[in-house]
Tab-separated table of C-alpha atoms in Angstrom:
chain	number	residue	atom	x	y	z
A	15	MET	CA	103.585	82.895	100.022
A	16	ILE	CA	102.165	85.693	97.647
A	17	GLU	CA	103.790	86.553	94.525
A	18	ILE	CA	102.634	89.091	91.806
A	19	LYS	CA	104.094	89.662	88.652
A	20	GLN	CA	103.314	92.611	86.217
A	21	LEU	CA	99.522	92.467	87.244
A	22	GLN	CA	97.414	94.899	85.386
A	23	LYS	CA	93.565	95.513	85.785
A	24	LYS	CA	91.512	97.643	83.391
A	25	TYR	CA	87.775	98.538	83.145
A	26	HIS	CA	87.200	99.603	79.692
A	27	LYS	CA	89.495	102.528	79.227
A	28	LEU	CA	90.041	103.061	83.079
A	29	VAL	CA	93.332	101.271	83.965
A	30	VAL	CA	93.315	100.645	87.722
A	31	LEU	CA	96.439	98.415	88.291
A	32	LYS	CA	99.556	99.322	86.206
A	33	GLY	CA	102.027	96.478	86.284
A	34	ILE	CA	102.364	95.655	89.762
A	35	ASP	CA	105.018	93.495	91.123
A	36	LEU	CA	104.926	92.389	94.908
A	37	ASP	CA	106.154	89.753	96.884
A	38	ILE	CA	104.286	89.250	99.916
A	39	SER	CA	105.715	86.543	102.223
A	40	GLY	CA	107.019	85.822	105.697
A	41	ARG	CA	104.871	86.678	108.714
A	42	GLY	CA	103.506	89.903	110.585
A	43	VAL	CA	101.335	92.567	109.511
A	44	ILE	CA	101.788	94.517	106.201
A	45	ALA	CA	99.742	97.857	105.558
A	46	LEU	CA	98.411	98.339	102.035
A	47	LEU	CA	98.001	102.128	102.042
A	48	GLY	CA	96.747	104.735	99.429
A	49	PRO	CA	94.234	107.297	98.869
A	50	ASN	CA	90.732	106.469	97.568
A	51	GLY	CA	91.107	104.967	93.911
A	52	SER	CA	94.401	104.039	94.377
A	53	GLY	CA	93.778	100.415	93.467
A	54	LYS	CA	93.958	98.613	97.188
A	55	THR	CA	90.789	96.963	96.952
A	56	THR	CA	91.293	95.907	93.438
A	57	LEU	CA	94.558	94.306	94.249
A	58	ILE	CA	92.889	92.413	96.803
A	59	LYS	CA	90.138	91.196	94.935
A	60	CYS	CA	92.676	89.837	92.154
A	61	ILE	CA	94.430	87.998	95.286
A	62	LEU	CA	91.513	86.270	96.172
A	63	GLY	CA	90.312	85.617	92.298
A	64	MET	CA	87.192	87.707	92.880
A	65	VAL	CA	88.235	90.150	89.808
A	66	LEU	CA	90.097	88.533	86.811
A	67	PRO	CA	93.157	90.297	85.956
A	68	SER	CA	93.797	92.016	82.587
A	69	GLY	CA	97.254	90.885	82.522
A	70	GLY	CA	99.993	89.538	84.752
A	71	GLN	CA	100.071	86.637	87.072
A	72	ILE	CA	99.375	85.927	90.634
A	73	PHE	CA	101.161	82.688	92.526
A	74	PHE	CA	99.994	81.534	95.905
A	75	ASN	CA	102.503	79.403	97.534
A	76	GLY	CA	104.246	78.823	94.236
A	77	GLU	CA	101.096	77.850	92.317
A	78	ASN	CA	99.386	80.026	89.802
A	79	ILE	CA	96.101	80.694	91.117
A	80	LYS	CA	94.468	81.497	87.671
A	81	GLY	CA	91.354	79.011	87.528
A	82	LYS	CA	91.869	77.694	90.893
A	83	ASN	CA	89.770	78.160	94.139
A	84	GLU	CA	91.331	75.693	96.836
A	85	TYR	CA	94.017	78.143	97.823
A	86	ARG	CA	91.452	80.199	99.154
A	87	ASN	CA	90.771	77.928	102.120
A	88	ASP	CA	94.047	79.399	103.435
A	89	ILE	CA	92.879	82.782	103.260
A	90	ASP	CA	90.618	84.706	105.995
A	91	TYR	CA	89.206	87.807	104.095
A	92	LEU	CA	86.900	90.903	105.677
A	93	PRO	CA	85.707	92.729	102.530
A	94	GLN	CA	85.388	96.736	102.829
A	95	ILE	CA	81.741	96.294	102.590
A	96	ALA	CA	80.171	92.768	103.583
A	97	GLN	CA	76.571	92.212	102.560
A	98	PHE	CA	74.369	89.461	104.187
A	99	PRO	CA	70.445	88.816	104.106
A	100	GLU	CA	69.007	91.421	106.228
A	101	ASN	CA	66.139	89.163	107.543
A	102	LEU	CA	68.742	86.802	109.151
A	103	SER	CA	69.904	86.996	112.687
A	104	ALA	CA	73.563	87.547	113.486
A	105	ILE	CA	73.689	83.838	114.649
A	106	GLU	CA	72.323	82.705	111.653
A	107	ILE	CA	74.422	84.400	109.340
A	108	ILE	CA	77.639	83.058	111.122
A	109	GLU	CA	76.385	79.534	111.228
A	110	LEU	CA	75.524	79.848	107.494
A	111	MET	CA	79.231	81.325	106.763
A	112	LYS	CA	80.526	78.278	109.033
A	113	SER	CA	79.622	75.755	106.267
A	114	PHE	CA	81.555	77.405	103.595
A	115	LYS	CA	84.910	75.880	105.089
A	116	GLN	CA	85.889	72.732	106.669
A	117	GLY	CA	87.710	72.400	109.878
A	118	GLU	CA	87.406	73.963	113.488
A	119	THR	CA	86.118	77.388	114.282
A	120	ARG	CA	86.645	79.507	117.023
A	121	GLU	CA	83.642	82.030	116.558
A	122	LYS	CA	82.710	81.631	120.448
A	123	ALA	CA	86.026	83.168	121.238
A	124	LEU	CA	85.532	85.941	118.852
A	125	ILE	CA	81.967	86.664	119.952
A	126	GLU	CA	83.391	86.974	123.646
A	127	LEU	CA	86.256	89.283	122.237
A	128	PHE	CA	83.939	91.821	120.629
A	129	GLY	CA	81.094	91.405	123.409
A	130	LEU	CA	78.437	90.234	121.105
A	131	GLU	CA	76.571	87.690	123.261
A	132	ARG	CA	73.403	90.005	123.617
A	133	GLU	CA	73.460	90.868	120.045
A	134	LEU	CA	73.349	87.113	118.241
A	135	GLU	CA	69.525	86.810	118.056
A	136	LYS	CA	68.767	90.338	116.457
A	137	LYS	CA	68.287	90.341	112.866
A	138	MET	CA	70.981	92.070	110.769
A	139	MET	CA	68.715	94.765	109.848
A	140	ASN	CA	68.420	95.853	113.411
A	141	LEU	CA	72.352	95.670	114.352
A	142	SER	CA	74.277	99.100	114.590
A	143	GLY	CA	76.852	99.851	112.197
A	144	GLY	CA	79.534	98.842	114.673
A	145	ASN	CA	77.744	95.536	115.914
A	146	ARG	CA	77.611	94.672	112.053
A	147	GLN	CA	81.285	95.206	111.747
A	148	LYS	CA	82.030	93.234	114.844
A	149	ILE	CA	79.899	90.266	113.100
A	150	ASN	CA	81.605	90.706	109.970
A	151	LEU	CA	85.095	90.203	111.771
A	152	VAL	CA	83.648	87.164	113.536
A	153	ILE	CA	82.803	85.453	110.465
A	154	ALA	CA	86.054	86.704	108.591
A	155	LEU	CA	88.441	85.369	111.366
A	156	MET	CA	86.724	82.341	113.072
A	157	HIS	CA	88.534	79.639	110.438
A	158	ASP	CA	92.010	80.481	111.673
A	159	SER	CA	93.654	80.684	108.400
A	160	PRO	CA	97.450	81.373	108.021
A	161	VAL	CA	96.827	84.312	105.750
A	162	ILE	CA	94.408	87.174	106.683
A	163	ILE	CA	93.430	89.813	104.432
A	164	LEU	CA	91.467	92.893	105.825
A	165	ASP	CA	90.037	95.561	103.909
A	166	GLU	CA	89.361	98.737	106.198
A	167	PRO	CA	88.627	96.523	109.504
A	168	SER	CA	88.064	99.414	111.993
A	169	THR	CA	85.263	100.864	110.216
A	170	GLY	CA	82.247	101.864	112.498
A	171	LEU	CA	84.297	100.353	115.430
A	172	ASP	CA	84.444	102.030	118.855
A	173	PRO	CA	87.993	102.685	120.349
A	174	LEU	CA	87.652	99.586	122.710
A	175	SER	CA	86.750	97.257	119.810
A	176	ILE	CA	89.691	98.771	117.937
A	177	THR	CA	92.138	98.122	120.935
A	178	ARG	CA	91.000	94.527	121.054
A	179	LEU	CA	91.204	93.769	117.364
A	180	LYS	CA	94.617	95.164	117.543
A	181	SER	CA	95.561	92.831	120.311
A	182	PHE	CA	93.946	89.910	118.687
A	183	LEU	CA	95.982	90.780	115.223
A	184	ARG	CA	99.320	91.071	117.123
A	185	ASN	CA	98.824	87.786	118.785
A	186	GLU	CA	97.630	86.178	115.291
A	187	SER	CA	101.136	87.557	113.670
A	188	ASN	CA	103.168	86.190	116.755
A	189	ARG	CA	101.640	82.754	115.801
A	190	GLY	CA	103.257	83.113	112.521
A	191	LYS	CA	100.423	84.535	110.492
A	192	LEU	CA	100.955	86.758	107.578
A	193	ILE	CA	98.347	89.966	107.763
A	194	LEU	CA	97.624	92.228	104.938
A	195	LEU	CA	95.153	95.011	105.726
A	196	THR	CA	94.033	98.402	104.228
A	197	THR	CA	93.182	101.561	106.366
A	198	HIS	CA	92.799	105.158	106.203
A	199	ILE	CA	93.425	105.245	109.925
A	200	MET	CA	97.308	105.923	109.956
A	201	SER	CA	97.472	105.427	113.717
A	202	LEU	CA	96.095	102.116	113.488
A	203	ALA	CA	98.425	101.177	110.659
A	204	GLU	CA	101.478	102.775	112.630
A	205	GLY	CA	100.552	100.731	115.808
A	206	MET	CA	100.151	97.265	113.957
A	207	ALA	CA	102.401	97.076	110.809
A	208	GLU	CA	105.826	96.443	110.340
A	209	LYS	CA	105.868	96.822	106.505
A	210	VAL	CA	104.005	99.328	104.328
A	211	ILE	CA	103.235	98.905	100.460
A	212	PHE	CA	102.019	102.427	99.414
A	213	LEU	CA	99.697	102.562	96.111
A	214	LEU	CA	99.268	105.375	94.041
A	215	ASP	CA	97.421	105.656	90.715
A	216	GLY	CA	97.849	102.093	90.310
A	217	ARG	CA	101.299	101.792	90.896
A	218	ILE	CA	103.559	100.955	93.879
A	219	ARG	CA	105.487	104.091	95.157
A	220	PHE	CA	106.986	102.564	98.338
A	221	ASN	CA	107.365	98.944	99.564
A	222	GLY	CA	109.538	98.400	102.445
A	223	MET	CA	109.658	98.642	106.500
A	224	MET	CA	107.449	101.167	108.284
A	225	THR	CA	110.983	102.418	110.021
A	226	GLU	CA	112.305	102.871	106.503
A	227	LEU	CA	109.655	105.017	105.177
A	228	LEU	CA	109.535	107.212	108.147
A	229	ASP	CA	113.396	107.896	107.797
A	230	MET	CA	113.003	108.369	104.166
A	231	GLN	CA	110.342	110.999	104.518
A	232	GLY	CA	111.768	112.498	107.562
A	233	GLY	CA	108.095	112.462	109.297
A	234	GLN	CA	107.482	112.180	112.859
A	235	ASP	CA	104.783	109.610	112.169
A	236	LEU	CA	103.379	107.840	109.458
A	237	GLU	CA	100.512	110.221	108.595
A	238	SER	CA	103.074	113.028	107.978
A	239	SER	CA	105.327	110.574	106.143
A	240	ILE	CA	102.587	109.708	103.687
A	241	ALA	CA	101.602	113.247	103.360
A	242	GLN	CA	105.076	114.053	102.348
A	243	LEU	CA	105.110	111.236	100.367
A	244	LEU	CA	102.188	112.265	98.312
A	245	ASP	CA	103.458	115.748	98.034
A	246	ASN	CA	106.636	114.439	96.629
A	247	GLU	CA	104.919	112.645	93.956
A	248	THR	CA	102.819	115.717	92.621
A	249	VAL	CA	105.936	118.144	92.280
């Protein structure tokens, strides 16, 4: 579904992505992992056309995305930091964002899922960090697109909301969707993802099944396996 060939991104002298080759296809949850500054968010923004690559190509369903926007109608996206007008209410923001895509939406089910009924009339400036993130998730997921890309979706969420989000994403995966997510919470990735892409210093250091990574590094869990992988890279 998403094919990436020799993707490079430079910001002046800083090289963020260094010849990325990836084939992200099929269904299920893929965890895009790596330390801060490894290039995760830049890679996602290149896929979405929000950042122009310095080199390489990206294909979505076999078509080069360069100069195109229509393919993004098939992608639901949650940015790491979402910014909306602070003087508008939550429901006004949701209604505004609905207008950018055609088709049926499911915001009511998501509002109920995250228990937001009493927050809808509040202005964004008056919402807690956790409730802002829940509103962001409603906006990101309400269009029911076949591909979901989530950049740090659990930020600010309480344990119950994280549990509900995990259950929702598992159901989306079972419906045949492709879900790509970044997170620094290894327990979230381990509990959700079947595959792992590990970025370090702008290069892919691992791309494969979660079970393969655990076996390869001899770790008891994902956190210790990632730590071992990082340790091996510094030797």
